[in-house]
PDB file of N, CA and C in Angstrom:
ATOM      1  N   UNK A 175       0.827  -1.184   0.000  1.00  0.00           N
ATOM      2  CA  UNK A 175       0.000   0.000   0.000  1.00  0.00           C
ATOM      3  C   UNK A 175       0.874   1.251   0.000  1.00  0.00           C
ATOM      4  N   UNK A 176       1.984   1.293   0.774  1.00  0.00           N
ATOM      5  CA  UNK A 176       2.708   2.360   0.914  1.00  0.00           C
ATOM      6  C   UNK A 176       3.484   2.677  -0.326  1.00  0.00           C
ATOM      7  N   UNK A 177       4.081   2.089  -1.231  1.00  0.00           N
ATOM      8  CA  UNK A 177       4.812   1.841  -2.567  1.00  0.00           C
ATOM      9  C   UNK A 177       3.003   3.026  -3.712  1.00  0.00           C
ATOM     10  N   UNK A 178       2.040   2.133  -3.397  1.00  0.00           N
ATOM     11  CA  UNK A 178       1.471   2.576  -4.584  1.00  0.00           C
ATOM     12  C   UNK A 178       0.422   3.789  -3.721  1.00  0.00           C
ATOM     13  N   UNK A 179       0.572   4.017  -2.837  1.00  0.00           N
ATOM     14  CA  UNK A 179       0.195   5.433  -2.203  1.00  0.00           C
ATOM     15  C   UNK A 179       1.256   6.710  -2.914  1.00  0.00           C
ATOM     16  N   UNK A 180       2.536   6.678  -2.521  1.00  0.00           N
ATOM     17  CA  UNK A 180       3.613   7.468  -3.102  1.00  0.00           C
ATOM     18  C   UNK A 180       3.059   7.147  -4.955  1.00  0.00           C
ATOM     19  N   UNK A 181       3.168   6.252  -5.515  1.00  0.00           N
ATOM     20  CA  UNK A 181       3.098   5.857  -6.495  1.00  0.00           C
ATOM     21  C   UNK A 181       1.929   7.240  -7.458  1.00  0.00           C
ATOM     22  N   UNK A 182       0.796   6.889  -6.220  1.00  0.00           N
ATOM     23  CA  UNK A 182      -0.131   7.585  -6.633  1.00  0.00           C
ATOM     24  C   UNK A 182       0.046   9.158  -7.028  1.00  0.00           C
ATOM     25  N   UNK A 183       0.803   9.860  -6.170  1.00  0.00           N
ATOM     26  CA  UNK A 183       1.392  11.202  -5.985  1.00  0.00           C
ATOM     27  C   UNK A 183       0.920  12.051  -4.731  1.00  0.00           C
ATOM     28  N   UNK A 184       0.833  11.159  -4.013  1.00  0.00           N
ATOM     29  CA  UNK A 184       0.536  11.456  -2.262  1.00  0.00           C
ATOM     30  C   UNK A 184       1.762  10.885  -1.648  1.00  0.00           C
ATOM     31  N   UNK A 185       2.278  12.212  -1.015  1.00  0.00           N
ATOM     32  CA  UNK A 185       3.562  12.153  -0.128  1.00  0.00           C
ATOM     33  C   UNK A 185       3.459  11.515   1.363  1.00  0.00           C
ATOM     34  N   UNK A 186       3.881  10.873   1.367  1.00  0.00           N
ATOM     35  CA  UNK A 186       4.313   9.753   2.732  1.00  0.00           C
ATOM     36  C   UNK A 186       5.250  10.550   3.713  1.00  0.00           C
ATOM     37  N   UNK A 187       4.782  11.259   4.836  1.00  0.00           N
ATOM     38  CA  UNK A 187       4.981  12.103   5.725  1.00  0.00           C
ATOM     39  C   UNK A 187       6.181  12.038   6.618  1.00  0.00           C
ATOM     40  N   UNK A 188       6.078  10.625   7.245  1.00  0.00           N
ATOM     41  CA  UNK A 188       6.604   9.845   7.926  1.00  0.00           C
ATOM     42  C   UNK A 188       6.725   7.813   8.090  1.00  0.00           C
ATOM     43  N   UNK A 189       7.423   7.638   8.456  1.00  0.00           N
ATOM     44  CA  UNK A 189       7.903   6.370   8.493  1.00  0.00           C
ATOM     45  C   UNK A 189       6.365   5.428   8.918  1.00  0.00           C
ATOM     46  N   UNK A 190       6.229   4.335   8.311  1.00  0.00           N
ATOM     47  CA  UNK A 190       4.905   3.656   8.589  1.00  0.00           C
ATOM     48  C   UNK A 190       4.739   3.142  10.226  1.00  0.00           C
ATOM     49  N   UNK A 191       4.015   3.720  11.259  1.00  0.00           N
ATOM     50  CA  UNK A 191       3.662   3.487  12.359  1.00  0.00           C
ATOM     51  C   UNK A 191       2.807   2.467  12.840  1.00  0.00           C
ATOM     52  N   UNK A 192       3.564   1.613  13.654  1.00  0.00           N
ATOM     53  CA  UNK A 192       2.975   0.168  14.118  1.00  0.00           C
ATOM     54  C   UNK A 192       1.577   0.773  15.116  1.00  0.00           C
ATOM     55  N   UNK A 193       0.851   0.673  15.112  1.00  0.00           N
ATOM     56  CA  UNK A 193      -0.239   1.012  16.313  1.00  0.00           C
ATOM     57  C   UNK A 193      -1.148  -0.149  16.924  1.00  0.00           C
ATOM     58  N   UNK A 194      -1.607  -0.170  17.903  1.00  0.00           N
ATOM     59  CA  UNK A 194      -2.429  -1.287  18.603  1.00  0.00           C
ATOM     60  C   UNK A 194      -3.611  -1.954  17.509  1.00  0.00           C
ATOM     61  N   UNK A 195      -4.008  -0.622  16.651  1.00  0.00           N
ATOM     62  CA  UNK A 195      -5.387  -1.682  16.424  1.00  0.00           C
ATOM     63  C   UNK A 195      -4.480  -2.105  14.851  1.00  0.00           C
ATOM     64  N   UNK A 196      -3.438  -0.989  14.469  1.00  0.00           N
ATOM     65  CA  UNK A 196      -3.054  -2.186  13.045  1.00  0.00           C
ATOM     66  C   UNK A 196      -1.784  -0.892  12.346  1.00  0.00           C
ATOM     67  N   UNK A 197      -1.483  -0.542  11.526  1.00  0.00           N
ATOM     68  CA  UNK A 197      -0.965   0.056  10.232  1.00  0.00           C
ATOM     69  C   UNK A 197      -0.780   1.395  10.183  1.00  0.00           C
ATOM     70  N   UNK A 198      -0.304   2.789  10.091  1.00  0.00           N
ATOM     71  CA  UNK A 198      -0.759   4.111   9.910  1.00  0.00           C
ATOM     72  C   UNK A 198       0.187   4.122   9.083  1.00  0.00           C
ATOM     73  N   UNK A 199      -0.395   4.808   7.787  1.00  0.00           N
ATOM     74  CA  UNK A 199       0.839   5.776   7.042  1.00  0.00           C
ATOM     75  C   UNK A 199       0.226   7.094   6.700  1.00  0.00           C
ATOM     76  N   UNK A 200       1.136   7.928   7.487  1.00  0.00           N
ATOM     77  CA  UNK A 200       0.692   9.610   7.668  1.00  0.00           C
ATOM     78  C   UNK A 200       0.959  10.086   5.780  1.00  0.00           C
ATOM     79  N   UNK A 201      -0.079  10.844   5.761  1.00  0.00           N
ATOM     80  CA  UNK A 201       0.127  11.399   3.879  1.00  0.00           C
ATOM     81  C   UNK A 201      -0.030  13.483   3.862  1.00  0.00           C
ATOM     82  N   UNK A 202      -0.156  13.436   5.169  1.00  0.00           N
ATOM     83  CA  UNK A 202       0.095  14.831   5.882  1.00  0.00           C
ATOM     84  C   UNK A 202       0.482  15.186   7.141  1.00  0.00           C
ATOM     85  N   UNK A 203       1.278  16.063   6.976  1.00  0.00           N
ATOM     86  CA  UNK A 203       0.810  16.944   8.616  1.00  0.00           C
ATOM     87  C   UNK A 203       0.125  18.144   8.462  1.00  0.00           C
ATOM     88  N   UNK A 204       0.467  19.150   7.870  1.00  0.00           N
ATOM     89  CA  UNK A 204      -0.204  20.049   7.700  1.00  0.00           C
ATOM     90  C   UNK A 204      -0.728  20.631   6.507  1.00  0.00           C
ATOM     91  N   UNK A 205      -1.582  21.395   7.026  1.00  0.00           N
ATOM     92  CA  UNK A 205      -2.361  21.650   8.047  1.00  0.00           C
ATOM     93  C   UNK A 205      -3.287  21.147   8.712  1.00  0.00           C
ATOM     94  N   UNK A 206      -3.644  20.287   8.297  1.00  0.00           N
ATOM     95  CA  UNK A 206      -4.227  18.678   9.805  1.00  0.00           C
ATOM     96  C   UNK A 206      -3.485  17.624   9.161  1.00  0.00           C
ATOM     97  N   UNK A 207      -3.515  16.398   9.763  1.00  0.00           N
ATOM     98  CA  UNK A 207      -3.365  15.706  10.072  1.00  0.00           C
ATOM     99  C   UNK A 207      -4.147  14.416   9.089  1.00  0.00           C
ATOM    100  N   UNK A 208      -3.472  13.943   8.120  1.00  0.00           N
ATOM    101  CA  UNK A 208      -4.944  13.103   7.155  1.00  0.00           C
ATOM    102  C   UNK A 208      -3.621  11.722   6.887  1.00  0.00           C
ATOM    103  N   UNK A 209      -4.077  10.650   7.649  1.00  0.00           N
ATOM    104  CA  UNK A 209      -3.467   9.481   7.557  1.00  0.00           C
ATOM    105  C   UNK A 209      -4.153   8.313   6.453  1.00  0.00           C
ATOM    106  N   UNK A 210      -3.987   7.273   6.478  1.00  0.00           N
ATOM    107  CA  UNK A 210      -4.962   5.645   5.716  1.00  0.00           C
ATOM    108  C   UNK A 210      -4.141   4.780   6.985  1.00  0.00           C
ATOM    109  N   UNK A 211      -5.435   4.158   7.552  1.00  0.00           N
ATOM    110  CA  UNK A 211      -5.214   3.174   8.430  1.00  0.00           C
ATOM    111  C   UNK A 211      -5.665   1.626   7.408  1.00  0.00           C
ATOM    112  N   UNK A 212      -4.771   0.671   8.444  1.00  0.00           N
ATOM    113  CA  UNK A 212      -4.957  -0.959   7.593  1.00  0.00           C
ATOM    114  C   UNK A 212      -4.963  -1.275   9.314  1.00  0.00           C
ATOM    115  N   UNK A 213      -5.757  -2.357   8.971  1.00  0.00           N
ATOM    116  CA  UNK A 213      -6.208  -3.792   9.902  1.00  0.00           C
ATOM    117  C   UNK A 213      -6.309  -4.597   9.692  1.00  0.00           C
ATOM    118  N   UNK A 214      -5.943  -5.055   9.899  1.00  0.00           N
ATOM    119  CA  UNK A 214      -5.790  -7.172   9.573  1.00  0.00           C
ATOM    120  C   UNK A 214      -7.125  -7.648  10.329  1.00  0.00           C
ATOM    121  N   UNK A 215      -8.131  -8.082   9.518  1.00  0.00           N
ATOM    122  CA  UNK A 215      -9.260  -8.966   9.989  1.00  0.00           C
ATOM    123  C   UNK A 215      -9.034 -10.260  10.120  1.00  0.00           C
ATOM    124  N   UNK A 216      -8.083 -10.635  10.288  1.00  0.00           N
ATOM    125  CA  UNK A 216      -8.328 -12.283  10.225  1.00  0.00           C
ATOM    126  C   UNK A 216      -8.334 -12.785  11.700  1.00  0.00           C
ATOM    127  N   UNK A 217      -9.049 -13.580  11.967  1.00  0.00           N
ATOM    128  CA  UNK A 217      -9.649 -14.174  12.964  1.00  0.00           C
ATOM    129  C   UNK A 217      -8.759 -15.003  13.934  1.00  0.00           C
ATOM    130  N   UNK A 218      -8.709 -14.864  14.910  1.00  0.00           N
ATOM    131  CA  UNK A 218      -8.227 -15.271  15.920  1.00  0.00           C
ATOM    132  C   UNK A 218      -6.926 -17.096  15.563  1.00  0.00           C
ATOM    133  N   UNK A 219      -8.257 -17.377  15.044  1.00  0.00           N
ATOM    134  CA  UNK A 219      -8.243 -18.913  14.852  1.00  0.00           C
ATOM    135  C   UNK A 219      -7.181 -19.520  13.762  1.00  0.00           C
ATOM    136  N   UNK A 220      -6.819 -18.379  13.232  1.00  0.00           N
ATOM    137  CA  UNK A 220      -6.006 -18.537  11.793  1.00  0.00           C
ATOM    138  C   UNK A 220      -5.966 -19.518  10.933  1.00  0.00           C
ATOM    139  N   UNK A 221      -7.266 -19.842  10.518  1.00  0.00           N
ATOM    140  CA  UNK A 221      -7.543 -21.457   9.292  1.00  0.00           C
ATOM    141  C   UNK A 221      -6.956 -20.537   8.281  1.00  0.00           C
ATOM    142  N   UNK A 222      -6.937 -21.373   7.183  1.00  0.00           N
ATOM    143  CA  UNK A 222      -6.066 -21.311   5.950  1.00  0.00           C
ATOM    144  C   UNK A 222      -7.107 -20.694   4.838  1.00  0.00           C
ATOM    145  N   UNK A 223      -7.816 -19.196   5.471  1.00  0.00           N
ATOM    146  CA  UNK A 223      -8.240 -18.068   4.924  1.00  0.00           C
ATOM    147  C   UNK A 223      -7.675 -16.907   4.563  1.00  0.00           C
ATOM    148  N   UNK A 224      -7.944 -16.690   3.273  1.00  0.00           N
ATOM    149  CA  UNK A 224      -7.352 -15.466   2.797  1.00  0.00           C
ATOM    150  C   UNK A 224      -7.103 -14.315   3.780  1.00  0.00           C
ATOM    151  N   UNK A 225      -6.397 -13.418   3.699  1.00  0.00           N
ATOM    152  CA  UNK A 225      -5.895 -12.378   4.497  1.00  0.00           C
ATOM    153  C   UNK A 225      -6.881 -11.477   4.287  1.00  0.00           C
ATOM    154  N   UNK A 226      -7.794 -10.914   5.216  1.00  0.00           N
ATOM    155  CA  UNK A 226      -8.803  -9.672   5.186  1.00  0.00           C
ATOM    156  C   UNK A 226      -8.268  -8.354   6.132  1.00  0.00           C
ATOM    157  N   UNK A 227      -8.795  -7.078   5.092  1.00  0.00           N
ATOM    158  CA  UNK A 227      -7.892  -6.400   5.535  1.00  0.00           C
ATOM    159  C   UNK A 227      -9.156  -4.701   5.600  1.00  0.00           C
ATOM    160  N   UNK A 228      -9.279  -4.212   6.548  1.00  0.00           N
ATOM    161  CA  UNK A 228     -10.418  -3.006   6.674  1.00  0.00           C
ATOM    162  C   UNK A 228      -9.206  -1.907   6.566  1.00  0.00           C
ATOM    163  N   UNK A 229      -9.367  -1.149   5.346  1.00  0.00           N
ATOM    164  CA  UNK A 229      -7.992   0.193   5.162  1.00  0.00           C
ATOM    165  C   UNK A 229      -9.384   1.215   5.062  1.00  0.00           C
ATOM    166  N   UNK A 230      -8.710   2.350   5.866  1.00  0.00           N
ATOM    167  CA  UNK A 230      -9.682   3.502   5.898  1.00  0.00           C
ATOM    168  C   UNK A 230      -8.777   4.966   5.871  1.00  0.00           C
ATOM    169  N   UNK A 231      -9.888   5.613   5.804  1.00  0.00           N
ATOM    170  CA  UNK A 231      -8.913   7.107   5.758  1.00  0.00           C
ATOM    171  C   UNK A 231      -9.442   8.497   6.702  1.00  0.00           C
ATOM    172  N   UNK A 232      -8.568   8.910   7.347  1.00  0.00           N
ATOM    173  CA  UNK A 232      -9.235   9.606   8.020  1.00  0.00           C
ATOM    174  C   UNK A 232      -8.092  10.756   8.359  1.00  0.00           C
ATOM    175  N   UNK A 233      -9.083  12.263   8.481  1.00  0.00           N
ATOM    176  CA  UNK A 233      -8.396  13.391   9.026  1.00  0.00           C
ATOM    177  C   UNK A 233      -8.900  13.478  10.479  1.00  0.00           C
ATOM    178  N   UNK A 234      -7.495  14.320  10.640  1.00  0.00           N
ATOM    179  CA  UNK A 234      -7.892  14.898  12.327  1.00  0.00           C
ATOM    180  C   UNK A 234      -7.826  16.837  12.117  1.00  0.00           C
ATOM    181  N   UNK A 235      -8.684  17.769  11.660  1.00  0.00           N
ATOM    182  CA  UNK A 235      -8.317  18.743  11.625  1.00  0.00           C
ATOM    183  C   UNK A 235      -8.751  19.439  13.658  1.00  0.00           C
ATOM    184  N   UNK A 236      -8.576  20.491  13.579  1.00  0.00           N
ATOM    185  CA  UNK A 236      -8.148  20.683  14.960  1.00  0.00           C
ATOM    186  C   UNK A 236      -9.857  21.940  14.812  1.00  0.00           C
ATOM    187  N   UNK A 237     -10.052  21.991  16.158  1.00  0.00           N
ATOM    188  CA  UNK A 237     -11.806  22.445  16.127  1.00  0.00           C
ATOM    189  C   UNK A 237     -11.723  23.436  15.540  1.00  0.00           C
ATOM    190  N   UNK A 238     -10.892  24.107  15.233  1.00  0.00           N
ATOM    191  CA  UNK A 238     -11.089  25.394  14.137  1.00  0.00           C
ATOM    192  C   UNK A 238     -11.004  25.290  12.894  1.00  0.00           C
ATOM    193  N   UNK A 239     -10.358  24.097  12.779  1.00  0.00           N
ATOM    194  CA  UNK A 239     -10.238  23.759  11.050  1.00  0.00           C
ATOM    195  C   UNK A 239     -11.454  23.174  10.698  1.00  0.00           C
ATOM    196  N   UNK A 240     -11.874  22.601  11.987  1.00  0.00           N
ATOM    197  CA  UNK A 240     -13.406  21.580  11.506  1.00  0.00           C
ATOM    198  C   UNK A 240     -14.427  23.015  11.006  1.00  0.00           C
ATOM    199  N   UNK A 241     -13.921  23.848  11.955  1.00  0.00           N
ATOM    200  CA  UNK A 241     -15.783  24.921  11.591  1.00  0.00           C
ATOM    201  C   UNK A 241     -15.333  25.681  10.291  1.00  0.00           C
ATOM    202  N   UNK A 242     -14.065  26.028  10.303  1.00  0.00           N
ATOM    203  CA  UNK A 242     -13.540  27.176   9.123  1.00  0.00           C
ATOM    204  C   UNK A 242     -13.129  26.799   8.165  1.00  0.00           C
ATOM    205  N   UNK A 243     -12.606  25.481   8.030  1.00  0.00           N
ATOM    206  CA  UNK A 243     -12.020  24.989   6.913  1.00  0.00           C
ATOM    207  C   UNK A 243     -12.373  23.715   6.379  1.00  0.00           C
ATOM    208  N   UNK A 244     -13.601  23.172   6.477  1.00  0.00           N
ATOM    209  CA  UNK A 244     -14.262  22.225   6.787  1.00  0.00           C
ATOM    210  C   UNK A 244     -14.147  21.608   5.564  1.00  0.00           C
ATOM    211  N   UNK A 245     -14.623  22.750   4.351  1.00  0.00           N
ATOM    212  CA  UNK A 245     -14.589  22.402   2.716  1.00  0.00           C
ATOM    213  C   UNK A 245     -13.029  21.681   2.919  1.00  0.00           C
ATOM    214  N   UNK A 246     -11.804  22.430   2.802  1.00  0.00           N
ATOM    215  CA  UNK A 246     -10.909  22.137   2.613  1.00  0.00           C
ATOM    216  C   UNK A 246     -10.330  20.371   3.507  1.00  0.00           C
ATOM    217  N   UNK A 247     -10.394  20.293   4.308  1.00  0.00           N
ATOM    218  CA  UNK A 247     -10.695  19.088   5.320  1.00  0.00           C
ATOM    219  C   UNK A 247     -11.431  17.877   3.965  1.00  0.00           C
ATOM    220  N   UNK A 248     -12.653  18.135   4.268  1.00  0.00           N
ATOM    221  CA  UNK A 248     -13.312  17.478   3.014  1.00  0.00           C
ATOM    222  C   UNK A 248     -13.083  16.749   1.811  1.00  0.00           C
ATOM    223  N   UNK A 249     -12.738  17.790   1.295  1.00  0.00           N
ATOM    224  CA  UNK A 249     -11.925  17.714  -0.170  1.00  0.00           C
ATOM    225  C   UNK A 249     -10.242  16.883  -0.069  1.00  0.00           C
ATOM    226  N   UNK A 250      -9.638  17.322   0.644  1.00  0.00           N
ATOM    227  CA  UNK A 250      -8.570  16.597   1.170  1.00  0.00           C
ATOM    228  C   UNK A 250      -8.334  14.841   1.213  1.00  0.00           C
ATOM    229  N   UNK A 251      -9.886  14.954   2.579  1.00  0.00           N
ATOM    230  CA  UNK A 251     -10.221  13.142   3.065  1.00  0.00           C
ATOM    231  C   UNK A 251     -10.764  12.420   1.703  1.00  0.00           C
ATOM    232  N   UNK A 252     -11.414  13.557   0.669  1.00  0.00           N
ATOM    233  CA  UNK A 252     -12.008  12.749  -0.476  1.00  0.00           C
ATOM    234  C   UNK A 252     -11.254  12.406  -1.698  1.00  0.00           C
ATOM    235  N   UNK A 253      -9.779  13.402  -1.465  1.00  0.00           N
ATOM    236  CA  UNK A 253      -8.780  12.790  -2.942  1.00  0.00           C
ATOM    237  C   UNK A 253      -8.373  11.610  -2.346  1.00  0.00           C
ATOM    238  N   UNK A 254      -7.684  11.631  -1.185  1.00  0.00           N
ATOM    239  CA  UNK A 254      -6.960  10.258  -0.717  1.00  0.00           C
ATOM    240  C   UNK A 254      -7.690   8.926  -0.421  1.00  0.00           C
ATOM    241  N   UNK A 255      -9.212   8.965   0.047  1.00  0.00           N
ATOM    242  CA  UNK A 255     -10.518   8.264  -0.179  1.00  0.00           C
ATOM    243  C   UNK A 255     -10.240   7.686  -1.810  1.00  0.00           C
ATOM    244  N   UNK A 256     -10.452   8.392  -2.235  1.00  0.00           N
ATOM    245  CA  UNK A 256     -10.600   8.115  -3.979  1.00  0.00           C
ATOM    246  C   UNK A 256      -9.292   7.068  -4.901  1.00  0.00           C
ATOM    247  N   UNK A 257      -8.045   8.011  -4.122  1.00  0.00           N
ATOM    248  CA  UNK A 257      -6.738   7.054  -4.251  1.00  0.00           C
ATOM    249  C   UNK A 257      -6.385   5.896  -3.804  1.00  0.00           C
ATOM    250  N   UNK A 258      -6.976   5.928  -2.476  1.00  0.00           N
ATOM    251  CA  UNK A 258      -7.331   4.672  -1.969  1.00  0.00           C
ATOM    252  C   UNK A 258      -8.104   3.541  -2.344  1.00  0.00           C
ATOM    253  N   UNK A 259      -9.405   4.028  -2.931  1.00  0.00           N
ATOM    254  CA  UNK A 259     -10.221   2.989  -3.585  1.00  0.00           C
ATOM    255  C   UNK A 259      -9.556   2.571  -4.739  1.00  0.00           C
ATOM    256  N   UNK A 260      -8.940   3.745  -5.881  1.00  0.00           N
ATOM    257  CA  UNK A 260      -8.524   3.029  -6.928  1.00  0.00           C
ATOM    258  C   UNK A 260      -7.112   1.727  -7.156  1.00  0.00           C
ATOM    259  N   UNK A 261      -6.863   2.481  -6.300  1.00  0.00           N
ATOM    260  CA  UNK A 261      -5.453   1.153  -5.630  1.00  0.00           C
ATOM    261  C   UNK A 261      -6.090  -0.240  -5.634  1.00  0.00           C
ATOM    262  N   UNK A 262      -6.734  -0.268  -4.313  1.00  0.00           N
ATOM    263  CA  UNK A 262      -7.549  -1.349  -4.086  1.00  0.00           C
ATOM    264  C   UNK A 262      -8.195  -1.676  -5.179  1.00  0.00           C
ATOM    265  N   UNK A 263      -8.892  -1.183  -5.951  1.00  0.00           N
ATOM    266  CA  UNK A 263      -9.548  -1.949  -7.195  1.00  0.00           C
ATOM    267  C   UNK A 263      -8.779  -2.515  -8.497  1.00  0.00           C
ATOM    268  N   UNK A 264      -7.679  -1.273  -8.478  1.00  0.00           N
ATOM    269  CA  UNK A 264      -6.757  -2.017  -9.553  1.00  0.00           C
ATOM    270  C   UNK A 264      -5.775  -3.133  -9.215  1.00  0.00           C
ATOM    271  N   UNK A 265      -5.948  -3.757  -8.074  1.00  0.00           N
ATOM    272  CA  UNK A 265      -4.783  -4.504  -7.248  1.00  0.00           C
ATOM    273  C   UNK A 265      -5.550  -5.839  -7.583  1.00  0.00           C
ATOM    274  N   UNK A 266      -4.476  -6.531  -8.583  1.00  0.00           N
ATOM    275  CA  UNK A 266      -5.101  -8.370  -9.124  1.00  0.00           C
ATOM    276  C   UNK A 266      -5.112  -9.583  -7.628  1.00  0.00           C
ATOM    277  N   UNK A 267      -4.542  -8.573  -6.285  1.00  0.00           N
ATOM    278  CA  UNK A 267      -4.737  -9.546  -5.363  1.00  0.00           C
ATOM    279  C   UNK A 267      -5.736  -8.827  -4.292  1.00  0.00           C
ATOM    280  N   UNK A 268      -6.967  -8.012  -4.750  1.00  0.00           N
ATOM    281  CA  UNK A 268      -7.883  -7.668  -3.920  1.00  0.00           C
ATOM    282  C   UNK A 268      -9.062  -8.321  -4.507  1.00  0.00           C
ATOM    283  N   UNK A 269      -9.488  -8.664  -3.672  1.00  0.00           N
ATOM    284  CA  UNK A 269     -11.084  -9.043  -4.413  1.00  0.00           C
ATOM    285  C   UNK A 269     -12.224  -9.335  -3.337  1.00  0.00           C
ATOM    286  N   UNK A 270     -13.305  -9.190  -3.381  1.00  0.00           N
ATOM    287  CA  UNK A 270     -14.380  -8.888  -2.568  1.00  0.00           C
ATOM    288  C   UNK A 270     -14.054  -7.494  -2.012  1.00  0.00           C
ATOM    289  N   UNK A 271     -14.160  -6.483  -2.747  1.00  0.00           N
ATOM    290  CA  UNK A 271     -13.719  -5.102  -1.747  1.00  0.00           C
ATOM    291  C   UNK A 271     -15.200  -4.384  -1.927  1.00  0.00           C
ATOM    292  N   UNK A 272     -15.435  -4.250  -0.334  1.00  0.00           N
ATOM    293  CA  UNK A 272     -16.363  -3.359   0.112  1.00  0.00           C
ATOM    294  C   UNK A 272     -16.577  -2.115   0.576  1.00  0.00           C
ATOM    295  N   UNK A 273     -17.177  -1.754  -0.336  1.00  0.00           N
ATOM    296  CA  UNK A 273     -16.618   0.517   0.388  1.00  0.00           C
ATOM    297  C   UNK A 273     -17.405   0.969   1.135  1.00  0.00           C
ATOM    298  N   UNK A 274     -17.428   1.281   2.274  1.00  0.00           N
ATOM    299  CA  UNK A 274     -18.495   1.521   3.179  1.00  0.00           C
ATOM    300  C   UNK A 274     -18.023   3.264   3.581  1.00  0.00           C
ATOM    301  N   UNK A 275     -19.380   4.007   3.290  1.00  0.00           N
ATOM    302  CA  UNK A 275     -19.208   5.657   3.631  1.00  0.00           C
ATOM    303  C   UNK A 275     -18.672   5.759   5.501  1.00  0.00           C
ATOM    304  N   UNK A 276     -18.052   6.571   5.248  1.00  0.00           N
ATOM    305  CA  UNK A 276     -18.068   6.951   7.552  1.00  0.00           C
ATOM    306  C   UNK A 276     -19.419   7.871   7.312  1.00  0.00           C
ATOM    307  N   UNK A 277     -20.007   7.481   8.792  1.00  0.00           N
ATOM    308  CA  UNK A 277     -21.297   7.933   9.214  1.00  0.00           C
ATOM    309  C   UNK A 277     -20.688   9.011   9.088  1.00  0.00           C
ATOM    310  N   UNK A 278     -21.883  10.010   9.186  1.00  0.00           N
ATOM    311  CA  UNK A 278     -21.579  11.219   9.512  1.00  0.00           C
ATOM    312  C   UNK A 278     -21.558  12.028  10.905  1.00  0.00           C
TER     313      UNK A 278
END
């Protein structure tokens, strides 16, 4: 993911960060904060099932960026959203991929 993120023409911020629930690779700092998280779904039990994997994208703008700059925020979470999906769809080892909106 990280190879065809850069690939894409989204700059890779910092070094890929191990975290509790799975994956971070930062694609900003400023002026917020807009990462793609990965998680490994596979089940406890580890039978000899394909590797499932929930990648999402998400900003953190700071409460003033949320009220004032909200468009910009937006637009931001929705190019790398978009880069993200097309990765995943053009990738000959993804299949069953499900795109689910974040609530609002």
């Amino acid at each position: 993911m990280l190879n065809q993120l850069s690939a894409s023409g989204l700059t890779i911020t910092e070094d890929i960060a191990a975290e509790d629930w799975g994956w971070l690779v930062a694609v900003q700092r400023k002026p917020f904060h807009l990462w793609v998280g990965c998680v490994s779904q596979k089940d406890d039990d580890y039978r000899s099932i394909p590797d499932a994997w929930c990648v999402f994208v998400s900003a953190e703008p700071s409460f003033i960026q949320s009220i004032w700059r909200s468009k910009e925020v937006q637009d931001s979470l929705a190019g790398v959203i978009n880069k993200v999906e097309h990765i995943l769809r053009t990738n000959a080892q993804v299949f069953e991929l499900h795109v689910q909106a974040a609530p609002n």
